[in-house]
Coordinates of C-alpha atoms and ligand atoms in Angstrom, one line a residue:
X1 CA 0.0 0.0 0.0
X2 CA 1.1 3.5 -0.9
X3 CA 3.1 5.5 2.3
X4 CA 0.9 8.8 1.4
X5 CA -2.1 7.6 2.7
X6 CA -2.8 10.5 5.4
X7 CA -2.3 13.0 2.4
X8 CA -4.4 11.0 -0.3
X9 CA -7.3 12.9 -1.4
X10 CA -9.0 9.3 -1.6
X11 CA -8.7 8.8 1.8
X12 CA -10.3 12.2 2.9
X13 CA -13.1 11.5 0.4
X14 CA -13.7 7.9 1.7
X15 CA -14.1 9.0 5.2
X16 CA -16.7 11.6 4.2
X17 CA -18.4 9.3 1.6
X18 CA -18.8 6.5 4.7
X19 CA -20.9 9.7 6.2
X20 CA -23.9 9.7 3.7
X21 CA -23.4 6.7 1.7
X22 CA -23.5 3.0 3.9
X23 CA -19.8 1.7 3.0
X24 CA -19.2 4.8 1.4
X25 CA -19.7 3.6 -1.9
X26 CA -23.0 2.8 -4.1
X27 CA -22.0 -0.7 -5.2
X28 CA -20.4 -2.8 -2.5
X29 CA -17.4 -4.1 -5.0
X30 CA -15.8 -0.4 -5.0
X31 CA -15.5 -0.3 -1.7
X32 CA -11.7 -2.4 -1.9
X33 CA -13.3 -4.7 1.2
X34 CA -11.8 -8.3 0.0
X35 CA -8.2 -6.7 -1.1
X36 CA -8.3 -3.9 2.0
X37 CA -7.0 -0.3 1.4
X38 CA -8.6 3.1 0.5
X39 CA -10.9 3.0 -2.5
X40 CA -9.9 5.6 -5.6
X41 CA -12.0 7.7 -6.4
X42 CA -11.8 8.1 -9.8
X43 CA -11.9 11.9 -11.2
X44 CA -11.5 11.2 -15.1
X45 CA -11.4 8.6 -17.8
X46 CA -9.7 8.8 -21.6
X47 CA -8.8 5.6 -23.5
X48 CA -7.2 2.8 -21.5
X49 CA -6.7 4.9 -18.7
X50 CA -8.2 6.3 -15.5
X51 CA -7.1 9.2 -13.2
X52 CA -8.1 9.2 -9.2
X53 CA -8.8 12.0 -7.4
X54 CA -4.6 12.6 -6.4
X55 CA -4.1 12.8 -10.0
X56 CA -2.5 9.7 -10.2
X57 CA -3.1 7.5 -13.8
X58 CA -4.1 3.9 -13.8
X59 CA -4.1 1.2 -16.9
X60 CA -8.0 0.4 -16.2
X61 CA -8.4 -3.4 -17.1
X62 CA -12.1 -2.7 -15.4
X63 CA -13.8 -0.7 -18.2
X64 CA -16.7 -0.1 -15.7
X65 CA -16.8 -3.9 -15.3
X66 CA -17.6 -4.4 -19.0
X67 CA -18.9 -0.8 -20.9
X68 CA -15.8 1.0 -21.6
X69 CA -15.1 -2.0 -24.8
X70 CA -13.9 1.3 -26.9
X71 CA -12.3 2.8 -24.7
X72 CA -13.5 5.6 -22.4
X73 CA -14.5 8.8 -23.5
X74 CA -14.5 7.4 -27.0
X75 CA -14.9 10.8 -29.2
X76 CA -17.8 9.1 -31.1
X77 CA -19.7 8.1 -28.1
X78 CA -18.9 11.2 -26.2
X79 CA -20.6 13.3 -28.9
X80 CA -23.7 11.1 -29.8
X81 CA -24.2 11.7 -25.8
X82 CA -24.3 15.5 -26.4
X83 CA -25.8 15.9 -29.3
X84 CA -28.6 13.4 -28.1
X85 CA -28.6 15.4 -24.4
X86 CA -29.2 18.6 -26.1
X87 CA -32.6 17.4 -27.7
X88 CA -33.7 16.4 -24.5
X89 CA -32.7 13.7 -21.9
X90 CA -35.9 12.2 -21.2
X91 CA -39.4 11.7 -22.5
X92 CA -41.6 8.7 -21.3
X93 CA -42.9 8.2 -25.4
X94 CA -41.2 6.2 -27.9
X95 CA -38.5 7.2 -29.5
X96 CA -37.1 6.0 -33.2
X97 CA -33.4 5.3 -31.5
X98 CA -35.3 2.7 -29.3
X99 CA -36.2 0.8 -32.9
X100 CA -32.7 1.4 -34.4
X101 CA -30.9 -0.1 -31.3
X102 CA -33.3 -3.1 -31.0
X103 CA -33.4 -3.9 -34.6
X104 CA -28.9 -3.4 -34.5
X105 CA -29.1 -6.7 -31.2
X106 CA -31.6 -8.5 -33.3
X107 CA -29.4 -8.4 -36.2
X108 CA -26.1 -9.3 -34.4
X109 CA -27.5 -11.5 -31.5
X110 CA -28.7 -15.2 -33.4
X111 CA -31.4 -15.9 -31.0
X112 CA -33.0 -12.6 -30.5
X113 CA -35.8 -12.0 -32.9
X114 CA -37.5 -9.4 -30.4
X115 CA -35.8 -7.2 -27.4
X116 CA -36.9 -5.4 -25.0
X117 CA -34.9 -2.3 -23.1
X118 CA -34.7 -1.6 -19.3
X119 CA -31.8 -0.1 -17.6
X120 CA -29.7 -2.7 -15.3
X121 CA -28.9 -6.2 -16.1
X122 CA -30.4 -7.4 -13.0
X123 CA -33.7 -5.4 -14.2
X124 CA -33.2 -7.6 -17.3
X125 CA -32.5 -11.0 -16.5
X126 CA -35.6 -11.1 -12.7
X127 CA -37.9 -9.7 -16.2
X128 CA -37.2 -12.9 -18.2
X129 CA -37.3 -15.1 -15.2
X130 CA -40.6 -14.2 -15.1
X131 CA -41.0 -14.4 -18.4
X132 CA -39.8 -18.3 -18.1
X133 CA -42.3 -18.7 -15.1
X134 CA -45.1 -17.2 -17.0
X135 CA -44.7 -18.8 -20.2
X136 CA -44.1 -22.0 -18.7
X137 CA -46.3 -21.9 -15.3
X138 CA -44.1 -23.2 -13.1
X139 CA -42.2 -21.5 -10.6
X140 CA -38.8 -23.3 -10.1
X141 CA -35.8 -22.2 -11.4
X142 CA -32.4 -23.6 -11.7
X143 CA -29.2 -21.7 -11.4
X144 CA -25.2 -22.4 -10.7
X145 CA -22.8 -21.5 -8.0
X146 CA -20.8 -18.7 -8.8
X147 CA -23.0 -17.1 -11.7
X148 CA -24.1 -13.9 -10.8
X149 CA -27.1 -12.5 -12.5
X150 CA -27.8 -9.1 -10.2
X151 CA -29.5 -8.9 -7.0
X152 CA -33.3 -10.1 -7.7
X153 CA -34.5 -11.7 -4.6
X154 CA -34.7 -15.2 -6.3
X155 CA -30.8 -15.0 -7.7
X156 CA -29.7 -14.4 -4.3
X157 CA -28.9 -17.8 -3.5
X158 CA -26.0 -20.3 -2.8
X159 CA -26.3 -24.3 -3.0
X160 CA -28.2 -25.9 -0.2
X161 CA -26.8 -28.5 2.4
X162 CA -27.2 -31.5 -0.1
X163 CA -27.6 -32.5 -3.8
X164 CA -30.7 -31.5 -5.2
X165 CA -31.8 -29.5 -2.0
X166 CA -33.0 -26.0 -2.6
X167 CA -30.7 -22.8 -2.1
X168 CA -30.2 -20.3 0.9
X169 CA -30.2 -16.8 0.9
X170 CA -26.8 -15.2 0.3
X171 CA -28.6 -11.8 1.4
X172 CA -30.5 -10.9 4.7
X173 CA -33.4 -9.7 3.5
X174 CA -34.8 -12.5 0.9
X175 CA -37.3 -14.9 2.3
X176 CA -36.9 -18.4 2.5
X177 CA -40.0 -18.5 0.6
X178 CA -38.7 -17.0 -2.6
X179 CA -35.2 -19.3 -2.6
X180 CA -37.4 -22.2 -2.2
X181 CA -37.7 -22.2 -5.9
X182 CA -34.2 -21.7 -6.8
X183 CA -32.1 -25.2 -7.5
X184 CA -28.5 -24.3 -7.0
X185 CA -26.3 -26.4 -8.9
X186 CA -22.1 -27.1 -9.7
X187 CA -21.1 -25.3 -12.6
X188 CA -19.9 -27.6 -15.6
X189 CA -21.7 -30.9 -13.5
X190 CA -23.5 -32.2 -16.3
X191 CA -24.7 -35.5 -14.5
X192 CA -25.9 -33.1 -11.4
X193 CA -27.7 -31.3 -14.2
X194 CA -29.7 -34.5 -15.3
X195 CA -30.3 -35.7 -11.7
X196 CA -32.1 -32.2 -11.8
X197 CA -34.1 -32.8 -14.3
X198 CA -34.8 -36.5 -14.0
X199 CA -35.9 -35.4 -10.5
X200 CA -37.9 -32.6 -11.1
X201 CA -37.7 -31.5 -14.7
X202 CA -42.0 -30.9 -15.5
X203 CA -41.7 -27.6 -12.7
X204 CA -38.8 -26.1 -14.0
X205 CA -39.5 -22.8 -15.3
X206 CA -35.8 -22.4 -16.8
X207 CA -32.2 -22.5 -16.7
X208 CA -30.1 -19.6 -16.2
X209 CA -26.4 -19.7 -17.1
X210 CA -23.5 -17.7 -17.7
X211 CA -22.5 -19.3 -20.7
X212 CA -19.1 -17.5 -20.0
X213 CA -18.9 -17.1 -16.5
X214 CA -17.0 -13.6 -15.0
X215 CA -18.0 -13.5 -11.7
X216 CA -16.3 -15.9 -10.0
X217 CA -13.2 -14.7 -11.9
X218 CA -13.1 -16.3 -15.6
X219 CA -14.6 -19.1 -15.6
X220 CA -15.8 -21.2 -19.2
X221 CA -18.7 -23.5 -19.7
X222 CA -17.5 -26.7 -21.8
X223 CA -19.5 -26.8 -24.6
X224 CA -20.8 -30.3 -24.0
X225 CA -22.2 -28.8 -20.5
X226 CA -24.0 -25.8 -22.2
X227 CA -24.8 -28.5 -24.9
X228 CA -26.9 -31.2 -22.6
X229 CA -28.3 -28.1 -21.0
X230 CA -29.8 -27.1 -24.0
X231 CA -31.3 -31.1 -24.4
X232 CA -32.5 -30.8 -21.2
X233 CA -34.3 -27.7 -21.5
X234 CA -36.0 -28.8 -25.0
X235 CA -36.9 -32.0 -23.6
X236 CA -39.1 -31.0 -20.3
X237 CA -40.5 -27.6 -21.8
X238 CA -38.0 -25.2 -19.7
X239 CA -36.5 -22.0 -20.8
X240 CA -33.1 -21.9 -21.4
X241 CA -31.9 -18.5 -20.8
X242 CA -28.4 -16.9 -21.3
X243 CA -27.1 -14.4 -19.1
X244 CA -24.9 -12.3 -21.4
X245 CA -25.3 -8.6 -19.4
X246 CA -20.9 -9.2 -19.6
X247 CA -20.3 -11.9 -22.4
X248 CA -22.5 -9.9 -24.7
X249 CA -20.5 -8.4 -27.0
X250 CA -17.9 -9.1 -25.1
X251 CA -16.2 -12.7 -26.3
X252 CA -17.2 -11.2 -29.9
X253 CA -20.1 -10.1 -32.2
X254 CA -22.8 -12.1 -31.5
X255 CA -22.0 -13.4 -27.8
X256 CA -21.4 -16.7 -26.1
X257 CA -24.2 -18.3 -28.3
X258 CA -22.4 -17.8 -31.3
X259 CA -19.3 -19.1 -30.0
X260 CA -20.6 -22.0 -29.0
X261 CA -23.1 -22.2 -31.5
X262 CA -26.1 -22.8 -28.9
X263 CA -29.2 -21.5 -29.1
X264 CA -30.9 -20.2 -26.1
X265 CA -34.6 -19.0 -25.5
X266 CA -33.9 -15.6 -23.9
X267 CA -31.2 -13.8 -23.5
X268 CA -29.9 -10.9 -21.4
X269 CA -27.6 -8.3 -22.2
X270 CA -26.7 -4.9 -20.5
X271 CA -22.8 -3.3 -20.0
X272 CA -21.8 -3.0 -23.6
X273 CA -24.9 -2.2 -24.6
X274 CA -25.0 0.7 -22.6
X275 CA -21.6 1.9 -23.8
X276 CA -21.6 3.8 -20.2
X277 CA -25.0 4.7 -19.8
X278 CA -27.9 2.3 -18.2
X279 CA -28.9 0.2 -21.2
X280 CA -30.0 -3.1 -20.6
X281 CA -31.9 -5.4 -22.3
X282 CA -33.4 -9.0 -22.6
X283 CA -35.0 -10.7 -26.1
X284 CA -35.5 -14.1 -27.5
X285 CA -37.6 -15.9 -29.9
X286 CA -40.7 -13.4 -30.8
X287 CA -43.4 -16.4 -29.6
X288 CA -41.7 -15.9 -25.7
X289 CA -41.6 -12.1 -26.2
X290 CA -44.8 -11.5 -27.1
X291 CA -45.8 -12.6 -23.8
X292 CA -44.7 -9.4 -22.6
X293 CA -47.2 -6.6 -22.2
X294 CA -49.0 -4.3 -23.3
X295 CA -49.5 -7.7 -25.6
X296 CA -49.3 -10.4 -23.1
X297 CA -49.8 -11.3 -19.5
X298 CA -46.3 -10.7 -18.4
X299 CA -46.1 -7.3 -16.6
X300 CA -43.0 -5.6 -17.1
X301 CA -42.3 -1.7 -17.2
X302 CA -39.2 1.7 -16.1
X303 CA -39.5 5.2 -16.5
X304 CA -36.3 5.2 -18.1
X305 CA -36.3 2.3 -19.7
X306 CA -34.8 3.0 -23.8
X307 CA -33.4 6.4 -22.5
X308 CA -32.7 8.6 -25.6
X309 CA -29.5 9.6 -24.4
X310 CA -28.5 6.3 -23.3
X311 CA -29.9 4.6 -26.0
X312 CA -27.4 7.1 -28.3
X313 CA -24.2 6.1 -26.5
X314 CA -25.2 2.1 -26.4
X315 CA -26.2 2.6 -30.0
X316 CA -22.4 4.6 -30.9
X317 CA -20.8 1.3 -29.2
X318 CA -22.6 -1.1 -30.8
X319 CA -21.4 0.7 -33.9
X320 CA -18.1 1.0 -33.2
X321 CA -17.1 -2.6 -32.3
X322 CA -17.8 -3.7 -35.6
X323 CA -14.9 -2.0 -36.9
X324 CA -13.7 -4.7 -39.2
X325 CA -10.8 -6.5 -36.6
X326 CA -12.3 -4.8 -33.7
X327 CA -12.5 -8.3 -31.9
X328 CA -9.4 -9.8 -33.1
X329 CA -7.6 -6.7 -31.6
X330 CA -9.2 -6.8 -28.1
X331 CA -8.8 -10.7 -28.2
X332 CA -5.1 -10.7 -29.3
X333 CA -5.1 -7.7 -26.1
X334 CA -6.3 -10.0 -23.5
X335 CA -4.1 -12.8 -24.8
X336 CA -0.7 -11.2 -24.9
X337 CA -1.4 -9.8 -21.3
X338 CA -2.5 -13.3 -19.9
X339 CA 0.8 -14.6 -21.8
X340 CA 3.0 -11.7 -20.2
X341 CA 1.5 -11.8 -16.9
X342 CA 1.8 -15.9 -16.7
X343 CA 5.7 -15.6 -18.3
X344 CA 6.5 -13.2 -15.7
X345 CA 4.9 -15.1 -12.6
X346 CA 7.0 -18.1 -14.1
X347 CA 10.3 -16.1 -13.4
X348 CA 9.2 -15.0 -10.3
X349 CA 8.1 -18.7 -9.5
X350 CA 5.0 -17.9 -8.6
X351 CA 2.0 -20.4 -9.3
X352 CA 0.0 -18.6 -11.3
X353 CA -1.9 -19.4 -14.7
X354 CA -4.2 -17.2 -16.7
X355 CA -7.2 -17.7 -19.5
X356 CA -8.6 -15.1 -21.7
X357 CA -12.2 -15.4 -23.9
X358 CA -12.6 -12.6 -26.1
X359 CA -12.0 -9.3 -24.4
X360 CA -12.5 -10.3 -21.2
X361 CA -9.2 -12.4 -18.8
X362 CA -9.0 -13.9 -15.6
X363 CA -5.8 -15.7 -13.7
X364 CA -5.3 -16.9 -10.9
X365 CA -2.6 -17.8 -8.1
X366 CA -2.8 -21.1 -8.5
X367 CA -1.7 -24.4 -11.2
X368 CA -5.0 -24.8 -13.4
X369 CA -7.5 -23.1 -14.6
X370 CA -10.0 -23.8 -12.5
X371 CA -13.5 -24.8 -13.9
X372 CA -16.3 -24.6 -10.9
X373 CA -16.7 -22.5 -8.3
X374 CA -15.0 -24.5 -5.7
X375 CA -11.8 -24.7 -7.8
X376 CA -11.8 -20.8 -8.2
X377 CA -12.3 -19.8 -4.4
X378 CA -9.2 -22.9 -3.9
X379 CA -7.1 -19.7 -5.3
X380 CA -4.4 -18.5 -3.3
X381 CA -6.4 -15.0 -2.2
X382 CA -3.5 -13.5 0.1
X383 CA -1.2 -13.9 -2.6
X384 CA -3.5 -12.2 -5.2
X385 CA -4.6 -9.3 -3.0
X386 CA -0.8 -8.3 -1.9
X387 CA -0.3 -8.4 -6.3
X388 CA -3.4 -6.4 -6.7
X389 CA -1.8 -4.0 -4.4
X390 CA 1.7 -3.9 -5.7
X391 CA -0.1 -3.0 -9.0
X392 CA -1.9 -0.3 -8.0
X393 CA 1.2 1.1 -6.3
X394 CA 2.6 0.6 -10.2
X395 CA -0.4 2.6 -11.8
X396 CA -2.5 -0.9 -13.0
X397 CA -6.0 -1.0 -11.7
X398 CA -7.3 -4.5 -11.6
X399 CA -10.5 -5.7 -10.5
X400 CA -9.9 -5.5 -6.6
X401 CA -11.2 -9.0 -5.7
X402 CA -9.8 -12.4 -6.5
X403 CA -13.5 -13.4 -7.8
X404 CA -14.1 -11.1 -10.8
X405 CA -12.5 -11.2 -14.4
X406 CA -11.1 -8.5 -16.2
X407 CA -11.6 -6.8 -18.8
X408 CA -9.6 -5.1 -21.8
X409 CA -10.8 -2.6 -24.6
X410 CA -9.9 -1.4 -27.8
X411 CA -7.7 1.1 -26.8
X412 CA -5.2 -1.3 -24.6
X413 CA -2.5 -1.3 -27.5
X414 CA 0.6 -3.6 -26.9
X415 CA 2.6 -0.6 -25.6
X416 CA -0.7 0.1 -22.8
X417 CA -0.2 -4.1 -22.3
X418 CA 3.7 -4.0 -22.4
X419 CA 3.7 -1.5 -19.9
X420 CA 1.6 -3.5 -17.1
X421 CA 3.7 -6.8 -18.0
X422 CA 7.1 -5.1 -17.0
X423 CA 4.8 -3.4 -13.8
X424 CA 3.8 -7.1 -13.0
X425 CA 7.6 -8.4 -13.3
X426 CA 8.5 -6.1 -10.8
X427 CA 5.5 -6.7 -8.5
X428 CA 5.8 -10.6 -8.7
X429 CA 9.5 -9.9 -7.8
X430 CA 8.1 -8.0 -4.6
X431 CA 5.7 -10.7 -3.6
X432 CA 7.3 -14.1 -4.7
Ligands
PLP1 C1 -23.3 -7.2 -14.1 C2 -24.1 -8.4 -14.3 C3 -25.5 -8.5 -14.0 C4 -26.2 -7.3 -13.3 O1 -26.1 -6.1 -14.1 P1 -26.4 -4.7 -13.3 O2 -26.4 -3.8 -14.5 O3 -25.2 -4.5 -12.4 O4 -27.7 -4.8 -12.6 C5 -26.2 -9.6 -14.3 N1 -25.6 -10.7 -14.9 C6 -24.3 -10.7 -15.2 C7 -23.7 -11.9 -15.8 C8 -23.5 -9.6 -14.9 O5 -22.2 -9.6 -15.2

């Protein structure tokens, strides 16, 4: 940790921020709890860069967990913001940049043949669960350890004391009653998956999966697991939904699903889509979507939902990664910096290994790559909070928790990657 903490502007504006705001910070992540230390507070953004509030410049490998994929401030998407703000920020009536950007995912997602916007990806993926549930009529729902998919009181839940049992609440606050319905199953257990359904498969409502899993680090799906999960839905009647509010746009084009060439029913999607601003969204075949009122019985509704201004910079993005060789750039990004950060921990002898999908990366202080949850929290946490740290100290902002992936954009050139690779030399150095 830095030696200038009683002169850090961060540390004056974290102590009044824990004043009016609990923690001090408006998403608990931010508030540096799992790595310790004095959150920055970030006072600018251009490119591949932020600056806190002591001036000093970080190598952001957050990109606002996921948004920033052109870079921040991105001249394009600064100026669609203003010239869209200057015609007015808000309405509450449709608007024709809500059909442009809907008709831009349906093109570019495979599954999605309708969409509709709201403003936070866990906004999008509680409205298709109850999509699933009302389409299907049954109420159980079946999730994996580890995926995140927001804070909706029925997504709240870790895996139950046995096999098969039903979750527990991993927030005071949610009622025993809602996680009843929630099946909380291994990541990548295929045979756990068809116990599932053997067991119970005519009330599930749906599946929902991170088909690329980044919040419990980097973590892949096989393709045979996301494969038989697909079977399985099709087979008893559920609805197989993807959660790609981060893969989205993200691993490339068209998501996860046209990676692995699966095929889900619904789909969510939100960071990139936003560009910055709140922009989320969730779509899927039009005979599941037009369940959805004012048409169906499925209530759904936000004040802001398809924000003009909003809608303008997730429109600009959307744009601007399909630069031709937009995603072999930010893929060929992530890999040299998981090949420079796992060649310097080498010298350093440090156990350490990496994996990139796409633009986004996670490593991790240990041999393998790990593929479930349990594998990922085996990860040797002291060791990664002291790097995290000695990074920091270096100007590199990673995600400050050993659970989250990270994230590169278009604007992290080799000499931006080069950079945090000799920073990481040093720092591995420091803490082998
Ligand atoms: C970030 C995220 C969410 C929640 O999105 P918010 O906009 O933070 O509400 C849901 N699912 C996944 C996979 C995410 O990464």
């Amino acid at each position: 940790m830095s030696t200038d903490q009683t002169t850090s502007k961060n540390d004056l504006l974290f102590a009044r921020a824990q004043q009016s705001t609990p923690g001090g910070v408006n998403s608990p992540v931010r508030a540096f709890r799992s790595v310790g230390g004095t959150p920055r507070f970030i006072t600018r953004a251009e490119g591949p860069y932020f600056w806190d509030a002591d001036g000093k410049r970080y190598i952001d490998y957050i990109g606002s967990w996921g948004p920033a994929i052109v870079g921040h401030a991105h001249p394009q998407v600064v100026k669609a913001v203003q010239d869209a703000a200057a015609n007015g920020l808000s309405f509450g009536a449709p608007t024709q940049g809500e059909i442009e950007i809907a008709e831009e995912i349906c093109r570019l997602v495979p599954s999605i043949e309708q969409v509709r916007l709201v403003s936070s990806g866990t906004e999008a993926t509680m409205s298709a669960l109850r999509l699933a549930r009302g389409a299907t009529g049954r109420d159980k729902i079946v999730k994996f350890e580890g995926c995140y998919h927001g804070h909706a009181d029925s997504l709240l839940v870790k895996a139950g004391s046995g096999l098969l049992t039903f979750g527990n609440p991993t927030s005071s606050g949610v009622p025993e009653d809602f996680v009843k319905h929630t099946l909380v199953l291994d990541y990548n257990n295929i045979p756990q998956l068809e116990d599932a359904f053997e067991s119970m498969g005519d009330t599930i409502a749906c599946v929902i999966v991170e088909p690329v899993a980044g919040n419990m680090n980097l973590i892949r799906a096989t393709p045979e697991f996301l494969q038989r999960m697909r079977e399985l839905c099709t087979e008893h009647g559920a609805v197989l939904i993807f959660d790609e509010v981060m893969c989205g746009f993200r691993v490339g084009l068209g998501g996860a699903q046209e990676m692995y060439g699966i095929t889900p029913d619904l789909t969510a999607l939100g960071k990139v889509i936003g560009g910055g601003l709140p922009v989320a969204a969730f779509g899927g075949r039009a005979e599941l979507m037009q369940k959805m009122a004012p048409i169906g019985p499925v209530y759904q509704a936000g004040t802001l939902s398809g924000n003009p201004v909003a809608v303008a910079a997730g429109m600009t993005t959307l744009k601007l990664v399909q630069e031709p060789g937009f995603y072999e750039r930010l893929g060929a990004a992530a890999q040299r910096l998981v090949q420079g950060l796992s060649d310097a921990a080498r010298e350093a002898d440090i156990p350490f290994c990496g994996d990139a999908v796409g633009g986004m990366f996670g490593f991790y202080f240990s041999n393998n790559v790990p593929s479930t949850y349990g594998q990922m929290m085996a990860g040797d946490k002291e060791r990664f909070n002291r790097f995290f740290h000695g990074m920091l100290d270096e100007g590199v902002y990673f995600a400050p928790a050993m659970f989250e992936a990270g994230f590169v954009s278009g604007q992290h050139t080799d000499a931006v990657i080069d950079e945090t690779i000799e920073a990481a030399r040093r720092v591995f150095k420091r803490i082998g």
